[in-house]
Short mmCIF file of C-alpha atoms and ligand atoms in Angstrom, two decimals:
data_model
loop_
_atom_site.label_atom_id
_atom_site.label_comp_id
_atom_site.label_asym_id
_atom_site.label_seq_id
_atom_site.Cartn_x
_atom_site.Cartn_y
_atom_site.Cartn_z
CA UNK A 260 -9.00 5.34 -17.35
CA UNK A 261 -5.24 6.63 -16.59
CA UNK A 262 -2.61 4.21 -18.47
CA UNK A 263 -0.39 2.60 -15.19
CA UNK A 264 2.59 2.13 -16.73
CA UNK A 265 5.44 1.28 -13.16
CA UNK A 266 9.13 3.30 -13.94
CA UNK A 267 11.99 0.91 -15.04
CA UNK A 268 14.00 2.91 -12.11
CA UNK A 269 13.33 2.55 -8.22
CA UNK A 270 11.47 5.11 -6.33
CA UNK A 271 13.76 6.08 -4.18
CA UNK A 272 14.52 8.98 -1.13
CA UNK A 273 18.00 6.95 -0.05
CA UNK A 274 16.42 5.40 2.60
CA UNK A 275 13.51 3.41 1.31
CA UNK A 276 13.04 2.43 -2.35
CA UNK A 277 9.48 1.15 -4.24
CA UNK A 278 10.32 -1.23 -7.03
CA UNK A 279 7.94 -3.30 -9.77
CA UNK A 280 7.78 -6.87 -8.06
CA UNK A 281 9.63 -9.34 -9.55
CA UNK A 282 8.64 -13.45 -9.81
CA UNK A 283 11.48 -14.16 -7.77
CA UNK A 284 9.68 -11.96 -4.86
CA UNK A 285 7.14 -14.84 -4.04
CA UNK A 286 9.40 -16.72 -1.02
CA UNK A 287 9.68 -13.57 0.92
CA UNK A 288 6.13 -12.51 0.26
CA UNK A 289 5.44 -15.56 1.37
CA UNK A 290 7.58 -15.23 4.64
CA UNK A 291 6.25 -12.11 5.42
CA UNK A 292 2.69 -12.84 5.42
CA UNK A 293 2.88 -15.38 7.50
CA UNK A 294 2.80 -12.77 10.15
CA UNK A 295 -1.25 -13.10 11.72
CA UNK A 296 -0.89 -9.08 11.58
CA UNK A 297 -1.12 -8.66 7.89
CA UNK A 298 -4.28 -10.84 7.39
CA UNK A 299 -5.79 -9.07 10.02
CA UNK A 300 -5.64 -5.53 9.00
CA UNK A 301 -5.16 -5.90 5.48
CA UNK A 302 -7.15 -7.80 2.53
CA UNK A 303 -3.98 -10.41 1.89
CA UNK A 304 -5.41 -13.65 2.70
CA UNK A 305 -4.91 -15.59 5.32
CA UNK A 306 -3.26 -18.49 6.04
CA UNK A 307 -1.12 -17.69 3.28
CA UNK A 308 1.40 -19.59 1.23
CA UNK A 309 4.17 -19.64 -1.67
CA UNK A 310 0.92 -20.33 -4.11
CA UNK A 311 -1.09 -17.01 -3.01
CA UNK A 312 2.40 -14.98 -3.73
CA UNK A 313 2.54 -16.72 -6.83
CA UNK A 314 -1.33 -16.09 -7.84
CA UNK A 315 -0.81 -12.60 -6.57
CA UNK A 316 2.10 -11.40 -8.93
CA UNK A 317 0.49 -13.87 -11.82
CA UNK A 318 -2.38 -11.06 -11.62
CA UNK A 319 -0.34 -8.11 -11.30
CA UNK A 320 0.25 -7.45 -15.07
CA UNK A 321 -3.89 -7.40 -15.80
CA UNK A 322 -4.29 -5.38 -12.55
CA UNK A 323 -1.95 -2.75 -13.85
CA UNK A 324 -2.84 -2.72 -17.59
CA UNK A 325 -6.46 -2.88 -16.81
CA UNK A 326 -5.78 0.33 -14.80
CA UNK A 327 -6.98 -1.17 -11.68
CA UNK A 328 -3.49 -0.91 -9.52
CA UNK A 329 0.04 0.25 -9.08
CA UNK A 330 1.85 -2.24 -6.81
CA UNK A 331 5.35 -1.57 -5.96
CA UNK A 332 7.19 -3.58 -3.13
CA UNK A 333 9.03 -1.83 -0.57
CA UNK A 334 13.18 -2.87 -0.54
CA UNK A 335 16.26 -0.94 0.54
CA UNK A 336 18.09 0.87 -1.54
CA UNK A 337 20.39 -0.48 -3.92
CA UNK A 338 17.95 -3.53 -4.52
CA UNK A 339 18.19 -4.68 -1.22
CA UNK A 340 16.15 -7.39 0.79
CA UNK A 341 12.28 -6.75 0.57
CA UNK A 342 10.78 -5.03 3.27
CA UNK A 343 6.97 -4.93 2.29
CA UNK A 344 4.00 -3.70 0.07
CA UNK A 345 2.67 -0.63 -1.11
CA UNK A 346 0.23 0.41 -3.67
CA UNK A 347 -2.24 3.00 -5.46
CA UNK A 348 -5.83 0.43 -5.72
CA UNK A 349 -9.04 1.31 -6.18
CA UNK A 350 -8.76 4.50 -8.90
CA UNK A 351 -11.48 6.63 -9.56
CA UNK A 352 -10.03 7.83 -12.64
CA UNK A 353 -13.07 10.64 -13.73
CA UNK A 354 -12.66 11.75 -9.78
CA UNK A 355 -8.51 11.44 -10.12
CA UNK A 356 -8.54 9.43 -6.62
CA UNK A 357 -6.95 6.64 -5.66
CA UNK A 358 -6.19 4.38 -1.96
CA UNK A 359 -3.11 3.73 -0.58
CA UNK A 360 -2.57 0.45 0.98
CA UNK A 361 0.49 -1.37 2.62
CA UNK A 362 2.53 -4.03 4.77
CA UNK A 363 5.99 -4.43 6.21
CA UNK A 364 7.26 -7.36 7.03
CA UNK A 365 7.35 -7.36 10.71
CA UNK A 366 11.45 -7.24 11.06
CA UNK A 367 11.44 -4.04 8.82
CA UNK A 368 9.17 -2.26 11.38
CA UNK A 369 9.63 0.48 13.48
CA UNK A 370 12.30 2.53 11.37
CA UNK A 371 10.13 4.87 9.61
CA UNK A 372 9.53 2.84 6.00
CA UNK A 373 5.76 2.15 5.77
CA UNK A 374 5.56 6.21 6.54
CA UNK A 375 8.67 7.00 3.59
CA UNK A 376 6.80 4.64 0.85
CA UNK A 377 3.24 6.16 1.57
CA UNK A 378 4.94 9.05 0.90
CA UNK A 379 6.92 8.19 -1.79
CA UNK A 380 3.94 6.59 -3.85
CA UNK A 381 1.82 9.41 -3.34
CA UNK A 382 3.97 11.82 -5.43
CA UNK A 383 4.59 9.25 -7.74
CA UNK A 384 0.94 9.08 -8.13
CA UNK A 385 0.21 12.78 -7.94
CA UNK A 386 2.84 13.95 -9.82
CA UNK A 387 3.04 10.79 -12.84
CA UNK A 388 -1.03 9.75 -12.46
CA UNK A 389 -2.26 13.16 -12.30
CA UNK A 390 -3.95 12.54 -8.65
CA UNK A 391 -5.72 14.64 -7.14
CA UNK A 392 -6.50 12.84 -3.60
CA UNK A 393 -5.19 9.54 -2.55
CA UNK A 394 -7.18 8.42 0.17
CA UNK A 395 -6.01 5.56 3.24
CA UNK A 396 -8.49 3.74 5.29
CA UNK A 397 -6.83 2.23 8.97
CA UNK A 398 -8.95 -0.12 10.97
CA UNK A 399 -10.49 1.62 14.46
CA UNK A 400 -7.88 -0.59 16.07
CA UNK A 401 -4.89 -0.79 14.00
CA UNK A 402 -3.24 2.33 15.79
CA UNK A 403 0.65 1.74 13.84
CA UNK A 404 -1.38 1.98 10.48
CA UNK A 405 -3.20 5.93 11.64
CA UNK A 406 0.49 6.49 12.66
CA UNK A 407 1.54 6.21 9.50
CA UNK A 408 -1.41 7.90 8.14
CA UNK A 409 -0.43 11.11 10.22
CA UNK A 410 3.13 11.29 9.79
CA UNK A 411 3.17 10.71 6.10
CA UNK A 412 0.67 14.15 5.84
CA UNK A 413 -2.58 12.73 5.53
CA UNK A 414 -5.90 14.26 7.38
CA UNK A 415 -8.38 12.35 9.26
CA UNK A 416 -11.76 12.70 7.77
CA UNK A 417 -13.92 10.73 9.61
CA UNK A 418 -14.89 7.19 10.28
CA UNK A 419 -16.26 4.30 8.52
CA UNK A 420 -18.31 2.19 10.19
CA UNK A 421 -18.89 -1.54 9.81
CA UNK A 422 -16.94 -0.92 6.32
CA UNK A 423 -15.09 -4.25 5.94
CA UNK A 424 -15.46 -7.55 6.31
CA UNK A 425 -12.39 -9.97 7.08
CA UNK A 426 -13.44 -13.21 8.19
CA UNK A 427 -16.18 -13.07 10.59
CA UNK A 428 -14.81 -9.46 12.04
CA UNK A 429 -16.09 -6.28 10.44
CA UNK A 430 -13.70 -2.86 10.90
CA UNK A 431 -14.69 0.32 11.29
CA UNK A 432 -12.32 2.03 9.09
CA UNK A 433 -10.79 5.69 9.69
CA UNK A 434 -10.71 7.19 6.67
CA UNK A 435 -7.75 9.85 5.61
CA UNK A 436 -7.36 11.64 2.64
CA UNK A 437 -3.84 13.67 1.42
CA UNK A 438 -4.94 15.99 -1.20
CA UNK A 439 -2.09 16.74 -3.93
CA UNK A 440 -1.80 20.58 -3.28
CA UNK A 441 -1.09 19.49 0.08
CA UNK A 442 2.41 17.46 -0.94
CA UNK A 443 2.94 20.28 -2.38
C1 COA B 757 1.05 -0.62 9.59
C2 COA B 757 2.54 -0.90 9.51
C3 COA B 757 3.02 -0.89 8.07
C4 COA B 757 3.25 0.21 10.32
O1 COA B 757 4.63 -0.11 10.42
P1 COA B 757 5.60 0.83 11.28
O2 COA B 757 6.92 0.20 11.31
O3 COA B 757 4.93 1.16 12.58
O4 COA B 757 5.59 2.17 10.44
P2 COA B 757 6.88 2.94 9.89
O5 COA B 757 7.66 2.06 9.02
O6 COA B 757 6.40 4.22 9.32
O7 COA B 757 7.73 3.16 11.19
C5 COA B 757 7.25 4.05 12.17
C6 COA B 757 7.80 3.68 13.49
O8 COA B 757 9.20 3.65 13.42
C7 COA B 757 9.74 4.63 14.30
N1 COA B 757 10.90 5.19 13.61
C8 COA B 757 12.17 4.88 13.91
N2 COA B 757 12.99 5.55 13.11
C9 COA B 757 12.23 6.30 12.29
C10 COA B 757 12.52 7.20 11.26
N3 COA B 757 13.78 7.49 10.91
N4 COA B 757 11.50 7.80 10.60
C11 COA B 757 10.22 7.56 10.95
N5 COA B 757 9.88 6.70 11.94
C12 COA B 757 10.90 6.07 12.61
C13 COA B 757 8.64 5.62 14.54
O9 COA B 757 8.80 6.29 15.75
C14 COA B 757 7.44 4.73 14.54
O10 COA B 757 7.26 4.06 15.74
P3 COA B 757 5.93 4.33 16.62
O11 COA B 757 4.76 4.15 15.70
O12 COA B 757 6.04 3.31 17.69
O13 COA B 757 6.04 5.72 17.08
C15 COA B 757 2.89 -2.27 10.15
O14 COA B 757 2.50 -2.27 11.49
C16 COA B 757 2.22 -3.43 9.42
O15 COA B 757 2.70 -3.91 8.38
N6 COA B 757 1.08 -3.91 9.98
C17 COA B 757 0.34 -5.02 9.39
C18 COA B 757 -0.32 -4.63 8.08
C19 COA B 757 -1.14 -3.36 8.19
O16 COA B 757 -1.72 -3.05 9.21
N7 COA B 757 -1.20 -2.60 7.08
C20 COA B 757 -1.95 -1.36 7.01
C21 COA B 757 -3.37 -1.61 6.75
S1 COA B 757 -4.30 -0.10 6.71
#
């Protein structure tokens, strides 16, 4: 197992910064998920409240010192308003791979920032976790989500099918992988 430990500076490329969530994050989480898109293409829950947010950055700190996640949330620059999610889950440490997973809220869509913090995370976690693929798996039908995929580098691999469950609707899953020579 890798030691996660989150830098005390932002992540930042001037546009789009990732920061360690703070307690005072859970009203806007909150705000944000209520937005039916995120609970269905994502594993947040759904409905969704102030107490989920709350629960969610409560388990943060084992997540991250058990090794099991980096979560960052998405803000501009010069710790501005919070724009969404973004984090390395799911490590194979002995393989040195790790998934990607994300939301915006929906008002900071459409300006490039889900594809800018893929992006940024994965060097973070290829260049400070020692990755060697990070790997991002977009439901058949979430179509912004492959976008993403594709513009922040990542090659389609192939498809998942019937891979996971949310609610009574199963996804098949396109599964991309970024390898770390390919970041470059
Ligand atoms: C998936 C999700 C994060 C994508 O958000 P997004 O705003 O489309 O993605 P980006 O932030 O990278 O923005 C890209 C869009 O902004 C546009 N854009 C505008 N200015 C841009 C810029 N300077 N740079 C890049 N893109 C820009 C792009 O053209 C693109 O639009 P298009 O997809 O219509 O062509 C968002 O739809 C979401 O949160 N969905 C719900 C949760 C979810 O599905 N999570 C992923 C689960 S796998």
């Amino acid at each position: 197992m890798a030691r996660i430990v989150l830098p005390a500076e932002p992540i930042t490329d001037g546009v789009t910064a990732l920061r360690p969530w703070r307690d005072s994050d859970v009203p806007a989480i909150a705000a944000a998920c209520q937005d039916p898109e995120i609970g269905i293409w994502t594993r947040v829950p759904s409905p969704y409240g102030e107490n989920d947010a709350r629960a969610y950055l409560m388990q943060r700190y084992d997540a991250i010192h058990a090794g099991l996640s980096a979560p960052f949330a998405i803000v501009e620059p010069g710790d501005g308003a919070l724009l969404g999610s973004v984090a390395l889950m799911r490590p194979a440490w002995e393989h040195q791979r790790a998934e990607v997973g994300y939301w915006l809220a929906a008002r900071a869509r459409g300006q490039g920032h889900a594809t800018r913090a893929v992006q940024l995370i994965c060097d973070w976690g290829f260049s400070v976790l020692r990755l060697e693929r990070i790997e991002l798996l977009a439901a058949t039908g979430n179509a912004p989500s492959q976008r993403v995929a594709e513009r922040a580098g990542f090659v389609r691999e192939g498809v998942l099918r019937s891979y996971i469950r949310n609610g009574e609707v199963r996804h098949d899953m396109v599964a991309f992988g970024l390898l770390a020579q390919e970041r470059g």
